[in-house]
Amino acid sequence: LANPQASIECLDVATMKRTRVLKSESQVRIIDVDHVAYVVDHNLVVQKFDAKSLKLVDRPVPIAQDIQVNPYRFAGSFDLAASGALVWLTRAQSRSNQPTWYSLDGRELGKLGGPNPVAMFALSPDGRRLATCERTDKLDLWITDVTSAVRTRFTFGPASAFPVWSADMKTLFFADGAGSIWARPADGSSQPRTILDLPGTSIFPGAVLPDGSALLCLVQRPQSGMDICTLSPSGGGKPVDLIAGPGNQSDPACSPDGRWLAYDTDESGSTQVVVVPLPSLQGRWQVSSQGGDSPHWLPDGRGLVYETDDRRIMRVTLDGRGASLVVGETTTMLDGKSAPGNWALAPDGKRLLVMVPSGAAATAALNLVTDWHQLLANNN
């Protein structure tokens, strides 16, 4: 298993006692009193289950293959009913993205290397290296030298995603989305070390304070949605809430002087970019008006670049030199055109690095079977 702690368990709701049924990176569907279904290596299997002993019986029998799986939560795209109906999505081939530089007025400035199945990425604070999370069968991190475009594989499992550079660029933080956060020297000189291990928790790094004193993380909670918390970069501590519900808070970004925190929130019903002072959090200013997310500070701290609901890139002027924030003019970047893909502002504040989709669009086939019992009988 990529995550050796992953398992299917039974919970006694009266005593809250947990019983491990099977080591597996999959959610489970209870079909009827005698059968359960789960995913093994993208194959959907059905197995007999003894509800009294809480044990699986006989061998798992495959009834569908090439199931699409969410690699962060190990959730398969399938559902089935005791009556016999079965529906599933065949996994799509990962679409490649071409890293491409754009000027703020929308001119293409050049490509960075070739296309790869980039799922998420992070530029180093000096703009010299690019960390990418690439989606194949597993999620792994690569580091690209921006000048030479030479790529080096950085992780080799378990699933590694959500890369964040330390302020001094000596460390790369990353997570698996299932409760573990790691830190590894960016030069690969030693193996990753765990700085947080909360099994079953969806938590991942989002940003680092400019002085390197804290790692800002995002944690998904059933009661309040996505919240922002702080974590010691050295490990050994527990997450401490910074910005918590109601609504979802995400995409934290610290101003270069460390005095202000920008993030997006859907507390009002639409997602907007807001700014709060650090560390007091006393006061809050909404700086977007037509929807907003993915805030990036300009290098002089005098403004933000963010994305609207229709993927236009906006720049808003801010003055945070005093006790309160002064919100100025908002202008449209990229000549008013929508961003052609996910993007990041270069540290020089003069360019965007955009992941432009390359090649045919990924497709996932929807499949329907009216009697999975027959498939079970045929393969048994």
Short mmCIF file of N, CA and C in Angstrom, two decimals, residues 1 7-9 21-31 35-49 55-65 67-69 74-80 86:
data_model
loop_
_atom_site.label_atom_id
_atom_site.label_comp_id
_atom_site.label_asym_id
_atom_site.label_seq_id
_atom_site.Cartn_x
_atom_site.Cartn_y
_atom_site.Cartn_z
N LEU A 1 0.83 -1.19 0.00
CA LEU A 1 0.00 0.00 0.00
C LEU A 1 0.87 1.25 0.00
N SER A 7 -7.15 1.60 5.77
CA SER A 7 -7.86 0.36 6.03
C SER A 7 -9.36 0.58 5.97
N ILE A 8 -10.08 -0.51 5.79
CA ILE A 8 -11.54 -0.55 5.89
C ILE A 8 -11.87 -1.05 7.30
N GLU A 9 -12.69 -0.30 8.03
CA GLU A 9 -12.99 -0.65 9.41
C GLU A 9 -14.48 -0.64 9.67
N VAL A 21 -11.21 -4.47 9.20
CA VAL A 21 -11.69 -5.56 8.36
C VAL A 21 -10.66 -5.92 7.31
N LEU A 22 -10.00 -4.90 6.74
CA LEU A 22 -9.09 -5.15 5.63
C LEU A 22 -8.17 -3.96 5.44
N LYS A 23 -6.87 -4.22 5.23
CA LYS A 23 -5.97 -3.15 4.80
C LYS A 23 -6.28 -2.83 3.35
N SER A 24 -6.70 -1.59 3.11
CA SER A 24 -7.10 -1.23 1.74
C SER A 24 -7.15 0.27 1.58
N GLU A 25 -6.72 0.77 0.41
CA GLU A 25 -6.85 2.18 0.08
C GLU A 25 -8.13 2.38 -0.72
N SER A 26 -9.25 2.14 -0.09
CA SER A 26 -10.53 2.26 -0.78
C SER A 26 -11.63 2.50 0.25
N GLN A 27 -12.65 3.24 -0.18
CA GLN A 27 -13.87 3.26 0.61
C GLN A 27 -14.62 1.96 0.31
N VAL A 28 -15.65 1.69 1.08
CA VAL A 28 -16.38 0.43 0.91
C VAL A 28 -17.87 0.72 0.77
N ARG A 29 -18.55 -0.09 -0.01
CA ARG A 29 -20.00 -0.04 -0.13
C ARG A 29 -20.58 -1.33 0.46
N ILE A 30 -21.50 -1.17 1.42
CA ILE A 30 -22.23 -2.33 1.93
C ILE A 30 -23.43 -2.55 1.02
N ILE A 31 -23.41 -3.64 0.28
CA ILE A 31 -24.45 -3.87 -0.72
C ILE A 31 -25.70 -4.46 -0.08
N HIS A 35 -22.69 -8.94 1.48
CA HIS A 35 -21.66 -8.57 0.52
C HIS A 35 -21.22 -7.11 0.71
N VAL A 36 -19.95 -6.87 0.43
CA VAL A 36 -19.41 -5.52 0.36
C VAL A 36 -18.64 -5.38 -0.95
N ALA A 37 -18.48 -4.14 -1.38
CA ALA A 37 -17.72 -3.86 -2.60
C ALA A 37 -16.67 -2.81 -2.29
N TYR A 38 -15.48 -2.96 -2.89
CA TYR A 38 -14.41 -2.00 -2.72
C TYR A 38 -13.48 -2.10 -3.93
N VAL A 39 -12.47 -1.22 -3.99
CA VAL A 39 -11.61 -1.13 -5.16
C VAL A 39 -10.21 -1.63 -4.81
N VAL A 40 -9.66 -2.46 -5.70
CA VAL A 40 -8.28 -2.94 -5.57
C VAL A 40 -7.57 -2.68 -6.90
N ASP A 41 -6.56 -1.80 -6.89
CA ASP A 41 -5.80 -1.50 -8.11
C ASP A 41 -6.73 -1.15 -9.27
N HIS A 42 -7.70 -0.28 -9.01
CA HIS A 42 -8.65 0.21 -10.02
C HIS A 42 -9.63 -0.88 -10.49
N ASN A 43 -9.68 -2.00 -9.81
CA ASN A 43 -10.68 -3.04 -10.10
C ASN A 43 -11.73 -3.06 -9.00
N LEU A 44 -13.00 -3.08 -9.38
CA LEU A 44 -14.08 -3.16 -8.41
C LEU A 44 -14.33 -4.62 -8.08
N VAL A 45 -14.27 -4.95 -6.79
CA VAL A 45 -14.46 -6.33 -6.36
C VAL A 45 -15.61 -6.41 -5.36
N VAL A 46 -16.23 -7.57 -5.32
CA VAL A 46 -17.28 -7.88 -4.36
C VAL A 46 -16.82 -9.07 -3.53
N GLN A 47 -17.05 -9.00 -2.22
CA GLN A 47 -16.63 -10.08 -1.35
C GLN A 47 -17.70 -10.33 -0.29
N LYS A 48 -17.85 -11.59 0.08
CA LYS A 48 -18.81 -11.93 1.12
C LYS A 48 -18.33 -11.39 2.46
N PHE A 49 -19.29 -11.00 3.30
CA PHE A 49 -18.99 -10.38 4.57
C PHE A 49 -19.86 -10.98 5.66
N LYS A 55 -15.87 -10.17 9.62
CA LYS A 55 -14.77 -10.67 8.80
C LYS A 55 -15.23 -10.91 7.37
N LEU A 56 -14.29 -10.73 6.45
CA LEU A 56 -14.56 -11.05 5.06
C LEU A 56 -14.44 -12.56 4.85
N VAL A 57 -15.26 -13.08 3.92
CA VAL A 57 -15.32 -14.51 3.67
C VAL A 57 -14.97 -14.78 2.22
N ASP A 58 -14.28 -15.89 1.98
CA ASP A 58 -13.88 -16.29 0.63
C ASP A 58 -12.97 -15.24 0.00
N ARG A 59 -12.86 -15.27 -1.30
CA ARG A 59 -11.94 -14.37 -1.99
C ARG A 59 -12.73 -13.21 -2.62
N PRO A 60 -12.08 -12.06 -2.86
CA PRO A 60 -12.75 -10.98 -3.59
C PRO A 60 -12.92 -11.35 -5.06
N VAL A 61 -14.07 -11.03 -5.63
CA VAL A 61 -14.37 -11.37 -7.02
C VAL A 61 -14.50 -10.08 -7.82
N PRO A 62 -13.67 -9.88 -8.86
CA PRO A 62 -13.76 -8.66 -9.66
C PRO A 62 -15.02 -8.65 -10.53
N ILE A 63 -15.70 -7.49 -10.59
CA ILE A 63 -16.89 -7.37 -11.44
C ILE A 63 -16.78 -6.19 -12.41
N ALA A 64 -15.77 -5.32 -12.24
CA ALA A 64 -15.54 -4.23 -13.18
C ALA A 64 -14.09 -3.79 -13.05
N GLN A 65 -13.52 -3.28 -14.14
CA GLN A 65 -12.12 -2.90 -14.12
C GLN A 65 -11.93 -1.45 -14.56
N ILE A 67 -11.57 1.29 -12.79
CA ILE A 67 -12.43 2.24 -12.08
C ILE A 67 -11.67 3.54 -11.81
N GLN A 68 -12.33 4.66 -12.01
CA GLN A 68 -11.72 5.95 -11.69
C GLN A 68 -11.67 6.11 -10.17
N VAL A 69 -10.51 6.55 -9.65
CA VAL A 69 -10.30 6.66 -8.21
C VAL A 69 -9.76 8.05 -7.88
N PHE A 74 -8.97 8.12 -1.89
CA PHE A 74 -9.13 6.70 -2.23
C PHE A 74 -10.58 6.34 -2.51
N ALA A 75 -11.35 7.30 -3.00
CA ALA A 75 -12.76 7.07 -3.27
C ALA A 75 -12.94 6.68 -4.74
N GLY A 76 -13.60 5.56 -4.98
CA GLY A 76 -13.85 5.11 -6.35
C GLY A 76 -15.15 5.68 -6.89
N SER A 77 -15.18 5.95 -8.19
CA SER A 77 -16.39 6.49 -8.83
C SER A 77 -17.30 5.34 -9.26
N PHE A 78 -18.01 4.79 -8.30
CA PHE A 78 -18.92 3.68 -8.58
C PHE A 78 -20.05 3.68 -7.56
N ASP A 79 -21.13 3.00 -7.92
CA ASP A 79 -22.20 2.75 -6.97
C ASP A 79 -22.96 1.53 -7.47
N LEU A 80 -23.52 0.80 -6.55
CA LEU A 80 -24.27 -0.39 -6.91
C LEU A 80 -25.36 -0.65 -5.89
N LEU A 86 -25.51 -1.50 -11.36
CA LEU A 86 -24.13 -1.10 -11.11
C LEU A 86 -23.75 0.00 -12.11
#
